[in-house]
PDB file of C-alpha atoms in Angstrom:
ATOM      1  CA  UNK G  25      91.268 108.610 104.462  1.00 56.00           C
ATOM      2  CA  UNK G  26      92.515 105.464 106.359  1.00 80.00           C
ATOM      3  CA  UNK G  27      92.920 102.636 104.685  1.00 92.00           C
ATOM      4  CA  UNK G  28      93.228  98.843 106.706  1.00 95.00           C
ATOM      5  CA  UNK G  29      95.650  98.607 109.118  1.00 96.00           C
ATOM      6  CA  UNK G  30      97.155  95.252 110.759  1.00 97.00           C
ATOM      7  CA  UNK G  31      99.666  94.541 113.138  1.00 96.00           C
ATOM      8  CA  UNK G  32     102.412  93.769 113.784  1.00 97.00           C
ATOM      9  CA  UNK G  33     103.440  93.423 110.073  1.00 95.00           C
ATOM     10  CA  UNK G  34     106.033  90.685 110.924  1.00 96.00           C
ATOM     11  CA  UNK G  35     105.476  88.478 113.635  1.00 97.00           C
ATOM     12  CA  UNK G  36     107.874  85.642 114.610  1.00 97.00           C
ATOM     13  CA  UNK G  37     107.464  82.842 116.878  1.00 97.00           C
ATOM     14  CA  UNK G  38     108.020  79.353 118.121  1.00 97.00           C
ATOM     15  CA  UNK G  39     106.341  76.330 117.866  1.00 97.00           C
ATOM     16  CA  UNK G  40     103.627  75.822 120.418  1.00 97.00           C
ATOM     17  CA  UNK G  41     103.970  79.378 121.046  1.00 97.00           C
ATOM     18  CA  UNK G  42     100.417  81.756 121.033  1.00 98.00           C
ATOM     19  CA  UNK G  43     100.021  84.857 118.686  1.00 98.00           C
ATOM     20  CA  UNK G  44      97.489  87.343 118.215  1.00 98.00           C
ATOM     21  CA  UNK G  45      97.337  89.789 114.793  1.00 98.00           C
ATOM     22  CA  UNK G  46      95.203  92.723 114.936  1.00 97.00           C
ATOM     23  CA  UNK G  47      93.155  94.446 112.458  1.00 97.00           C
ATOM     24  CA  UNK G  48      92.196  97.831 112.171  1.00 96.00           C
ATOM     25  CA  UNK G  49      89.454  98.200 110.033  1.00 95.00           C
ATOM     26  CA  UNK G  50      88.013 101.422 107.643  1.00 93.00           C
ATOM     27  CA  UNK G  51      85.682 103.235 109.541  1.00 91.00           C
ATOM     28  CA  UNK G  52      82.010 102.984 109.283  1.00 88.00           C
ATOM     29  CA  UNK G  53      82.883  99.350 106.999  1.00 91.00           C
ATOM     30  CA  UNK G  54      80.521  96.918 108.247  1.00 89.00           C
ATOM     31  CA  UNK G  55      81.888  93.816 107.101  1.00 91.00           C
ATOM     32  CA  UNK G  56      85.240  92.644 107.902  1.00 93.00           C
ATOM     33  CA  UNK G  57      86.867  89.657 106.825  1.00 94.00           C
ATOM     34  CA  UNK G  58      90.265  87.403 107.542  1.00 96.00           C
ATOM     35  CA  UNK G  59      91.976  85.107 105.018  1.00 95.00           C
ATOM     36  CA  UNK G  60      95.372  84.092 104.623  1.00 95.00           C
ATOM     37  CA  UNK G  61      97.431  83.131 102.367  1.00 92.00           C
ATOM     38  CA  UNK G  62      99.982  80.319 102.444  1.00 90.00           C
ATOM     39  CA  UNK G  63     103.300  80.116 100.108  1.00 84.00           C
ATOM     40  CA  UNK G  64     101.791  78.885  96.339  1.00 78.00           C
ATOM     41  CA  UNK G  65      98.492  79.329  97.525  1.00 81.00           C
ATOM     42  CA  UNK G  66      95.579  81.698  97.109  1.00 82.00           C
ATOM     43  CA  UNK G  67      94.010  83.498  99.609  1.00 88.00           C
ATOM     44  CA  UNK G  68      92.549  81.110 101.839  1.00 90.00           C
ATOM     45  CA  UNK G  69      89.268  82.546 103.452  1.00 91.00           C
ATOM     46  CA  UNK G  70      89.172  82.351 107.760  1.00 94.00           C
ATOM     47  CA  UNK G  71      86.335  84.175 109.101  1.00 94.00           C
ATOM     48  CA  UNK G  72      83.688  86.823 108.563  1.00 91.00           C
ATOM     49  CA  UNK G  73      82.318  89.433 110.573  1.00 92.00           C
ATOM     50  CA  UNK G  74      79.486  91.485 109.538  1.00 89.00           C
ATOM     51  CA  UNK G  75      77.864  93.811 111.945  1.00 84.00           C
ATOM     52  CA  UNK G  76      76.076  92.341 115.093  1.00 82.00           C
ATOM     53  CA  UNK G  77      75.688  89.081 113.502  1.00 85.00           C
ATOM     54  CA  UNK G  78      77.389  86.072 114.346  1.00 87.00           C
ATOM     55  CA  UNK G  79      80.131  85.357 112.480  1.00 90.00           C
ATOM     56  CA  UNK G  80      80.903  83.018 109.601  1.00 90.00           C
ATOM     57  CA  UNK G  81      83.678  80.594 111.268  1.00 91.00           C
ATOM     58  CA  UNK G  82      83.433  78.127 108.528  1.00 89.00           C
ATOM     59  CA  UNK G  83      86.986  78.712 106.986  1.00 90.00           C
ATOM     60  CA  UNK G  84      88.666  78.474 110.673  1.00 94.00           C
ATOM     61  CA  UNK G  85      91.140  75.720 109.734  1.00 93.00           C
ATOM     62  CA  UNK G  86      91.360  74.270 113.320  1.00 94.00           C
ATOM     63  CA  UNK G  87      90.033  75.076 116.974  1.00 95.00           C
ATOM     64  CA  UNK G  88      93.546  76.244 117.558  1.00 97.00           C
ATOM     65  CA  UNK G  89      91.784  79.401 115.375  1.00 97.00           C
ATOM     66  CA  UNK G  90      89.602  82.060 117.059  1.00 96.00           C
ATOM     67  CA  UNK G  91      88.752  85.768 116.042  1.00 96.00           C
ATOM     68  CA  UNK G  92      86.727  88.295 117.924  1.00 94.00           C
ATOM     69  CA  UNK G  93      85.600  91.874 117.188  1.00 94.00           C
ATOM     70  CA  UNK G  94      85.350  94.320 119.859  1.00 84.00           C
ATOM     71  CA  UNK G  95      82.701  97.262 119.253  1.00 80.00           C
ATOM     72  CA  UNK G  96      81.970  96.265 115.593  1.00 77.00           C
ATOM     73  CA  UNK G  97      85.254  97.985 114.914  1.00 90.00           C
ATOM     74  CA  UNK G  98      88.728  96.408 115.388  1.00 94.00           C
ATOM     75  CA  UNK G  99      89.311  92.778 115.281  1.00 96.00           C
ATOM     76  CA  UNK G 100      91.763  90.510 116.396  1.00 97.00           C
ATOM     77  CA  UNK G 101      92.685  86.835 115.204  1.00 97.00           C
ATOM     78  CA  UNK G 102      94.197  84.999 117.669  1.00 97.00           C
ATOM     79  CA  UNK G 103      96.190  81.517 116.639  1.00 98.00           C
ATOM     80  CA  UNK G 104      97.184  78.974 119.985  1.00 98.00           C
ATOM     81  CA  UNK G 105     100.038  76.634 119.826  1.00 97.00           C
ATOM     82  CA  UNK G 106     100.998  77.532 116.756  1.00 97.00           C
ATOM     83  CA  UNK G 107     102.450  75.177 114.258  1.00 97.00           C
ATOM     84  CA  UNK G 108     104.832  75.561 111.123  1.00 96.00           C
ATOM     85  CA  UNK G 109     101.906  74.765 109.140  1.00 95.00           C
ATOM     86  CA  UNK G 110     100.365  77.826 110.202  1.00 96.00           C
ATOM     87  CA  UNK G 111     103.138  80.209 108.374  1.00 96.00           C
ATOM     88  CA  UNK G 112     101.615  82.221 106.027  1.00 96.00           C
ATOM     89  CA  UNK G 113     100.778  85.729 105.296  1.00 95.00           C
ATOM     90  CA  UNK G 114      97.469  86.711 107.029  1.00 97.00           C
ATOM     91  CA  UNK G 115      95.059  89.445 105.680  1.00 96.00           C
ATOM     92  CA  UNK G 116      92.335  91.209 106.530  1.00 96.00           C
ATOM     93  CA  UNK G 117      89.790  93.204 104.510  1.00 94.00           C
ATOM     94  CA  UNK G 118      86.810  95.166 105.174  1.00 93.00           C
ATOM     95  CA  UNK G 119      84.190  96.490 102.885  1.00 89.00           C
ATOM     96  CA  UNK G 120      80.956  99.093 103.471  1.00 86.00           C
ATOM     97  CA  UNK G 121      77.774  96.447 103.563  1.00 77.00           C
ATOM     98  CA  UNK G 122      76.931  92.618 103.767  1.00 65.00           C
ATOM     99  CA  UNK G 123      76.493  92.268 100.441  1.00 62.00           C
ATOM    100  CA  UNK G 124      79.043  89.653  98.417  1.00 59.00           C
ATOM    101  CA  UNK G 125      78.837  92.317  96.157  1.00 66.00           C
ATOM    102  CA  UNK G 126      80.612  94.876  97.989  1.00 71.00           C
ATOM    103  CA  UNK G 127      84.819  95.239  97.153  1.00 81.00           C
ATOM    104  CA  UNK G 128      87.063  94.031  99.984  1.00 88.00           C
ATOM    105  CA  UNK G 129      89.382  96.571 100.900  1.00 92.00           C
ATOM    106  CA  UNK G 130      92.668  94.922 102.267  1.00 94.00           C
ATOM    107  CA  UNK G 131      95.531  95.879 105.021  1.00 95.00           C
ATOM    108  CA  UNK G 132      99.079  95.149 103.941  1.00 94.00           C
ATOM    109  CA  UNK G 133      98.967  91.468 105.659  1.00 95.00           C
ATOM    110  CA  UNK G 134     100.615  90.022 108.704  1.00 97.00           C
ATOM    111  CA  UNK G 135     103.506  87.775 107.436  1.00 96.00           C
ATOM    112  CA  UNK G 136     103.915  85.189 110.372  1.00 97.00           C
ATOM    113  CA  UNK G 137     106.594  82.673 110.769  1.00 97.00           C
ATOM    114  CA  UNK G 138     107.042  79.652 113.046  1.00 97.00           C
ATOM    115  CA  UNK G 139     110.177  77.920 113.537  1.00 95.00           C
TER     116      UNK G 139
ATOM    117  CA  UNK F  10      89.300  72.058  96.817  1.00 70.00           C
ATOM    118  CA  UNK F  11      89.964  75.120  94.942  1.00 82.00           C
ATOM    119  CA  UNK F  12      87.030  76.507  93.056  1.00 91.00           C
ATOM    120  CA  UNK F  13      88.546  79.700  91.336  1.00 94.00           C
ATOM    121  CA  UNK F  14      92.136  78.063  89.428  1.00 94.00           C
ATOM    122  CA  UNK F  15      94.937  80.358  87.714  1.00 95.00           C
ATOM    123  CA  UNK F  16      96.779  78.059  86.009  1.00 92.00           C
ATOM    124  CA  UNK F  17      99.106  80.106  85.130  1.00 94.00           C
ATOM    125  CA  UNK F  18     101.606  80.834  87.711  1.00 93.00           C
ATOM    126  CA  UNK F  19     103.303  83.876  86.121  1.00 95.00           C
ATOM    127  CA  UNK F  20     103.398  85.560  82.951  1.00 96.00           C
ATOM    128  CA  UNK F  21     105.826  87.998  80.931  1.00 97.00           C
ATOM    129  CA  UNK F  22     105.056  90.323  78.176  1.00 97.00           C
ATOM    130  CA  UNK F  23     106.689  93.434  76.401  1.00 97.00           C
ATOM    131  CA  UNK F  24     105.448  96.833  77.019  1.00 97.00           C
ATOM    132  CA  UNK F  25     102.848  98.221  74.604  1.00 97.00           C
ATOM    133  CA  UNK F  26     101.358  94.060  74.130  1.00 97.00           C
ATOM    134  CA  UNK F  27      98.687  92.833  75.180  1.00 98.00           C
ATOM    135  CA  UNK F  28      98.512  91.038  78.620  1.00 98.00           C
ATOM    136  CA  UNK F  29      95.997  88.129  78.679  1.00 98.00           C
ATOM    137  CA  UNK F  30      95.326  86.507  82.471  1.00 98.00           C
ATOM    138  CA  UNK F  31      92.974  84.075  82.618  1.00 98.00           C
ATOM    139  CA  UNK F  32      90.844  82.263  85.614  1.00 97.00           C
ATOM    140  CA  UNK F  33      88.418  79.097  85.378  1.00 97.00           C
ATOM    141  CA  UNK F  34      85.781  78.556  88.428  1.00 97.00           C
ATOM    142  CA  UNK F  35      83.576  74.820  89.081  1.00 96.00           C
ATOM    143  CA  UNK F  36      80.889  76.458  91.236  1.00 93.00           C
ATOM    144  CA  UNK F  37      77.674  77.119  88.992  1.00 93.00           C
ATOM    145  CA  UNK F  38      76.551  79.166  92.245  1.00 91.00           C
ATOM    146  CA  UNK F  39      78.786  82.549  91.808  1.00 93.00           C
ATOM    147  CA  UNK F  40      77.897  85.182  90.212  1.00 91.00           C
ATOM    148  CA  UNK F  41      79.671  88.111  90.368  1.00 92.00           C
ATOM    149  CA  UNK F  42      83.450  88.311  89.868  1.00 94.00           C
ATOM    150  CA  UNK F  43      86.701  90.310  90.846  1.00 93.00           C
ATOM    151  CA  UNK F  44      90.051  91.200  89.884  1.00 96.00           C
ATOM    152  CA  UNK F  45      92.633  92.154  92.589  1.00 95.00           C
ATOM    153  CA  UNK F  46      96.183  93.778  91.672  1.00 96.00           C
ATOM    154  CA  UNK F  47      98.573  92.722  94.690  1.00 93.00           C
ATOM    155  CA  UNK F  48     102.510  94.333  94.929  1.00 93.00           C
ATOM    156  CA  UNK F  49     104.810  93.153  97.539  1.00 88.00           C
ATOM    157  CA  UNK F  50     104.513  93.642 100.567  1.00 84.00           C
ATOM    158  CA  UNK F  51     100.835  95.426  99.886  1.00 89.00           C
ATOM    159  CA  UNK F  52      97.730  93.767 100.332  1.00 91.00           C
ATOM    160  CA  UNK F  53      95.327  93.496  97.111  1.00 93.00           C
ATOM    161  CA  UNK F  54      93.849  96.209  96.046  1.00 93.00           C
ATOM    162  CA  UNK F  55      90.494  96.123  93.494  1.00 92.00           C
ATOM    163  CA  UNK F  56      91.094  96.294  89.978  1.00 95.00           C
ATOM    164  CA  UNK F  57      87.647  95.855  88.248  1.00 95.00           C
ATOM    165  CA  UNK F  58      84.351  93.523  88.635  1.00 93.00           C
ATOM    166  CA  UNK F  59      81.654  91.912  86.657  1.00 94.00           C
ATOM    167  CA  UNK F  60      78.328  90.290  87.313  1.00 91.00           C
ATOM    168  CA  UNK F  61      76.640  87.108  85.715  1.00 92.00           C
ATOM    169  CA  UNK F  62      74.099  89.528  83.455  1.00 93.00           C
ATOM    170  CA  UNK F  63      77.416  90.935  81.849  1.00 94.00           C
ATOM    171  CA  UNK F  64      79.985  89.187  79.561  1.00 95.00           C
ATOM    172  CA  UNK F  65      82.061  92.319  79.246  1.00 97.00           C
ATOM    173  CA  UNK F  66      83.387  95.298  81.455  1.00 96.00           C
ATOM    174  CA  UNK F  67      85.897  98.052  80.405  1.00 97.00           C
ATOM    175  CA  UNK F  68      87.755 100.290  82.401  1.00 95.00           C
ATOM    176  CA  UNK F  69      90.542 101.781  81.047  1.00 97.00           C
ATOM    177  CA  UNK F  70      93.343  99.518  79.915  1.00 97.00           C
ATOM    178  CA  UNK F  71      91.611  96.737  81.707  1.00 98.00           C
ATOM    179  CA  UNK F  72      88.814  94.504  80.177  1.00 98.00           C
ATOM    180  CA  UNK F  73      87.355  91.361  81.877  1.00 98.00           C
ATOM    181  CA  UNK F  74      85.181  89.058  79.989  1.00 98.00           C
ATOM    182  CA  UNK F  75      83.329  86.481  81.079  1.00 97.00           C
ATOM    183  CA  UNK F  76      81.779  82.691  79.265  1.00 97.00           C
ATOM    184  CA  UNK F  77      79.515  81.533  81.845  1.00 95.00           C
ATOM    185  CA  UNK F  78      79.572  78.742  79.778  1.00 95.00           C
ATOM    186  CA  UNK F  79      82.721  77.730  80.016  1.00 97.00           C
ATOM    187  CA  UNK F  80      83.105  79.054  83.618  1.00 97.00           C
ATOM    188  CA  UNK F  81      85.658  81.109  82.518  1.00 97.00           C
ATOM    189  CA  UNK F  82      87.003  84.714  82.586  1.00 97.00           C
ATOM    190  CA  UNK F  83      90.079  86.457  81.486  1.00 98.00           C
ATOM    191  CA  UNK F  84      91.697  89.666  82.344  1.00 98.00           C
ATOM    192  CA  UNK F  85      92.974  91.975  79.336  1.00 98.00           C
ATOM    193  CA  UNK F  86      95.386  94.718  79.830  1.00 98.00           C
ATOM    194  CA  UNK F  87      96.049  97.061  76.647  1.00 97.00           C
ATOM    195  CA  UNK F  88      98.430  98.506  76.727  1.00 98.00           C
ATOM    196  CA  UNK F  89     100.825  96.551  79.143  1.00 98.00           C
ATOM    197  CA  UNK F  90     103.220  99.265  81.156  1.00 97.00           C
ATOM    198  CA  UNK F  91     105.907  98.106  83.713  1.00 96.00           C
ATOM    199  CA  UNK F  92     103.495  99.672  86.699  1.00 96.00           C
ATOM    200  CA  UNK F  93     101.420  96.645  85.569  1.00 97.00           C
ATOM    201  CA  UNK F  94     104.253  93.791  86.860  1.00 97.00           C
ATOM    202  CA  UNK F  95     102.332  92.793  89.910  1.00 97.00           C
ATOM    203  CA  UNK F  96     100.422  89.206  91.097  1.00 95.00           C
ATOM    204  CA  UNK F  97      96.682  89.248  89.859  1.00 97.00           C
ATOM    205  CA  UNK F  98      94.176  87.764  91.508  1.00 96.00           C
ATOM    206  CA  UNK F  99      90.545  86.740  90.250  1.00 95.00           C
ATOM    207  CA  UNK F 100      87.880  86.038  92.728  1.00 93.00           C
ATOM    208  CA  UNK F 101      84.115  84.782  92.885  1.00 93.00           C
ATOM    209  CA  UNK F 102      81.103  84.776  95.095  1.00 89.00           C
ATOM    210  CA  UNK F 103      77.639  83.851  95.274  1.00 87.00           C
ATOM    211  CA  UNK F 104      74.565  85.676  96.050  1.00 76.00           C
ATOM    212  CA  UNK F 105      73.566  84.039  98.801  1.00 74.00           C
ATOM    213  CA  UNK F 106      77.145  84.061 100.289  1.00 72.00           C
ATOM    214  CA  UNK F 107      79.424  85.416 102.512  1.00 71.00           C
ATOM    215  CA  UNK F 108      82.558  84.766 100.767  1.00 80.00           C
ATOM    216  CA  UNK F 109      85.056  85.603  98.054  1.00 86.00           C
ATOM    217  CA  UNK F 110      86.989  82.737  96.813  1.00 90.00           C
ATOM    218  CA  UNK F 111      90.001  83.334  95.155  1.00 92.00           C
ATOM    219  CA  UNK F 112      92.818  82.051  93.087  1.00 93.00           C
ATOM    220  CA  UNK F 113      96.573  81.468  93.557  1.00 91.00           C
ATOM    221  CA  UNK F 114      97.255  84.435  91.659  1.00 94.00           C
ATOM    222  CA  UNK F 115      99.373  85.159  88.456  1.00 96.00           C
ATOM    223  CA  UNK F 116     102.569  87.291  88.798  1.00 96.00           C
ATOM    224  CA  UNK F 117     102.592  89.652  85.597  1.00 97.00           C
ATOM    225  CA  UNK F 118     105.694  90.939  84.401  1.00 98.00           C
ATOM    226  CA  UNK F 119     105.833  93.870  82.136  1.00 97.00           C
ATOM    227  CA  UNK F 120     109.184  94.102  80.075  1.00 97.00           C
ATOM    228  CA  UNK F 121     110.388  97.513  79.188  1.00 94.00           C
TER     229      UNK F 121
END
């Protein structure tokens, strides 16, 4: 079956500039989940979606950062005025419940750039 | 403040050795652990778990152990094959959260 999908798989843009990365998660997964993960870094977690529920914002890194997802399906993270700082590869995972338990499955990443 | 450390950035061993990756956590809280397997280009894929009531799990070539008392679990791969040369990952949650926290990875290379 499907695995996670994002896209674009390369996006790059300027300074100030707006982006938006999608995510196309596995179907029927519940839970979906955005991290990224800078150059020497680990994966840095964003946001969580799970279900109907509100989300888990807490890892948004500035209010430049927003994510929504449409129909409890796909997902789309959305960065404004983007910054160098920002650079990094994003990824998203879903997984089948709300439990922490439950293995992330993960798309191939977003690798963004701003010059 | 990172939680879950690698310390070791990368790591190189001959084929047919034993491959020994190891990953230290601060959080008390967390419970259940993961190992991820990333390649280039790919996003990480699950390699094998264990929980707090455990302080060994086998699958295969891989074995992760885990001293709760230390805070500390390693990854063992035996034997170590080239298809192994990847960046590992080790990651943590809680019960009562919604997040994985992960390390900066180690990058594994498997000599021929």
């Amino acid at each position: 079956g499907a695995g996670v999908s994002q896209s674009p798989s390369n996006k790059v843009t300027e300074k100030g500039k707006d982006v938006e990365l999608r995510c196309d998660p596995i179907s029927g997964h519940t839970a979906l989940y955005w991290y990224r993960q800078s150059l020497g870094q680990g994966l840095e977690f964003l946001i969580y979606f799970q279900g109907n529920s509100a989300p888990d914002k807490s890892g948004l890194p500035s209010d430049r950062f927003s994510a929504e997802r449409t129909g409890g399906s796909v997902s789309t993270l959305t960065i404004q005025r983007t910054q160098q700082e920002d650079s990094a590869v994003y990824l998203c995972a879903s997984s089948p419940g709300a439990l922490s338990y439950n293995e992330q499955f993960f798309g191939p990443g977003t690798r963004l750039t701003v010059l | 403040d990172q939680q879950v450390k690698q310390n070791s950035p990368s790591l190189s061993v001959q084929e047919g050795r034993i491959s020994i990756l190891n990953c230290d956590y601060t959080n008390s809280m967390f419970d259940y652990f993961l190992w991820y397997k990333k390649y280039p280009a790919e996003g990480p894929t699950f390699l094998i778990s264990i929980s707090s009531i455990k302080d060994k799990n086998e699958d295969g070539r891989f074995t992760v152990f885990l001293n709760k008392s230390a805070k500390h679990l390693s990854l063992h791969i035996v034997p170590s094959q080239p298809g192994d040369s990847a960046v590992y990952f080790c990651a943590a949650s809680a019960r009562t959260g919604n997040q994985f926290y992960f390390g900066t990875g180690t990058s594994l290379t498997v000599i021929p």
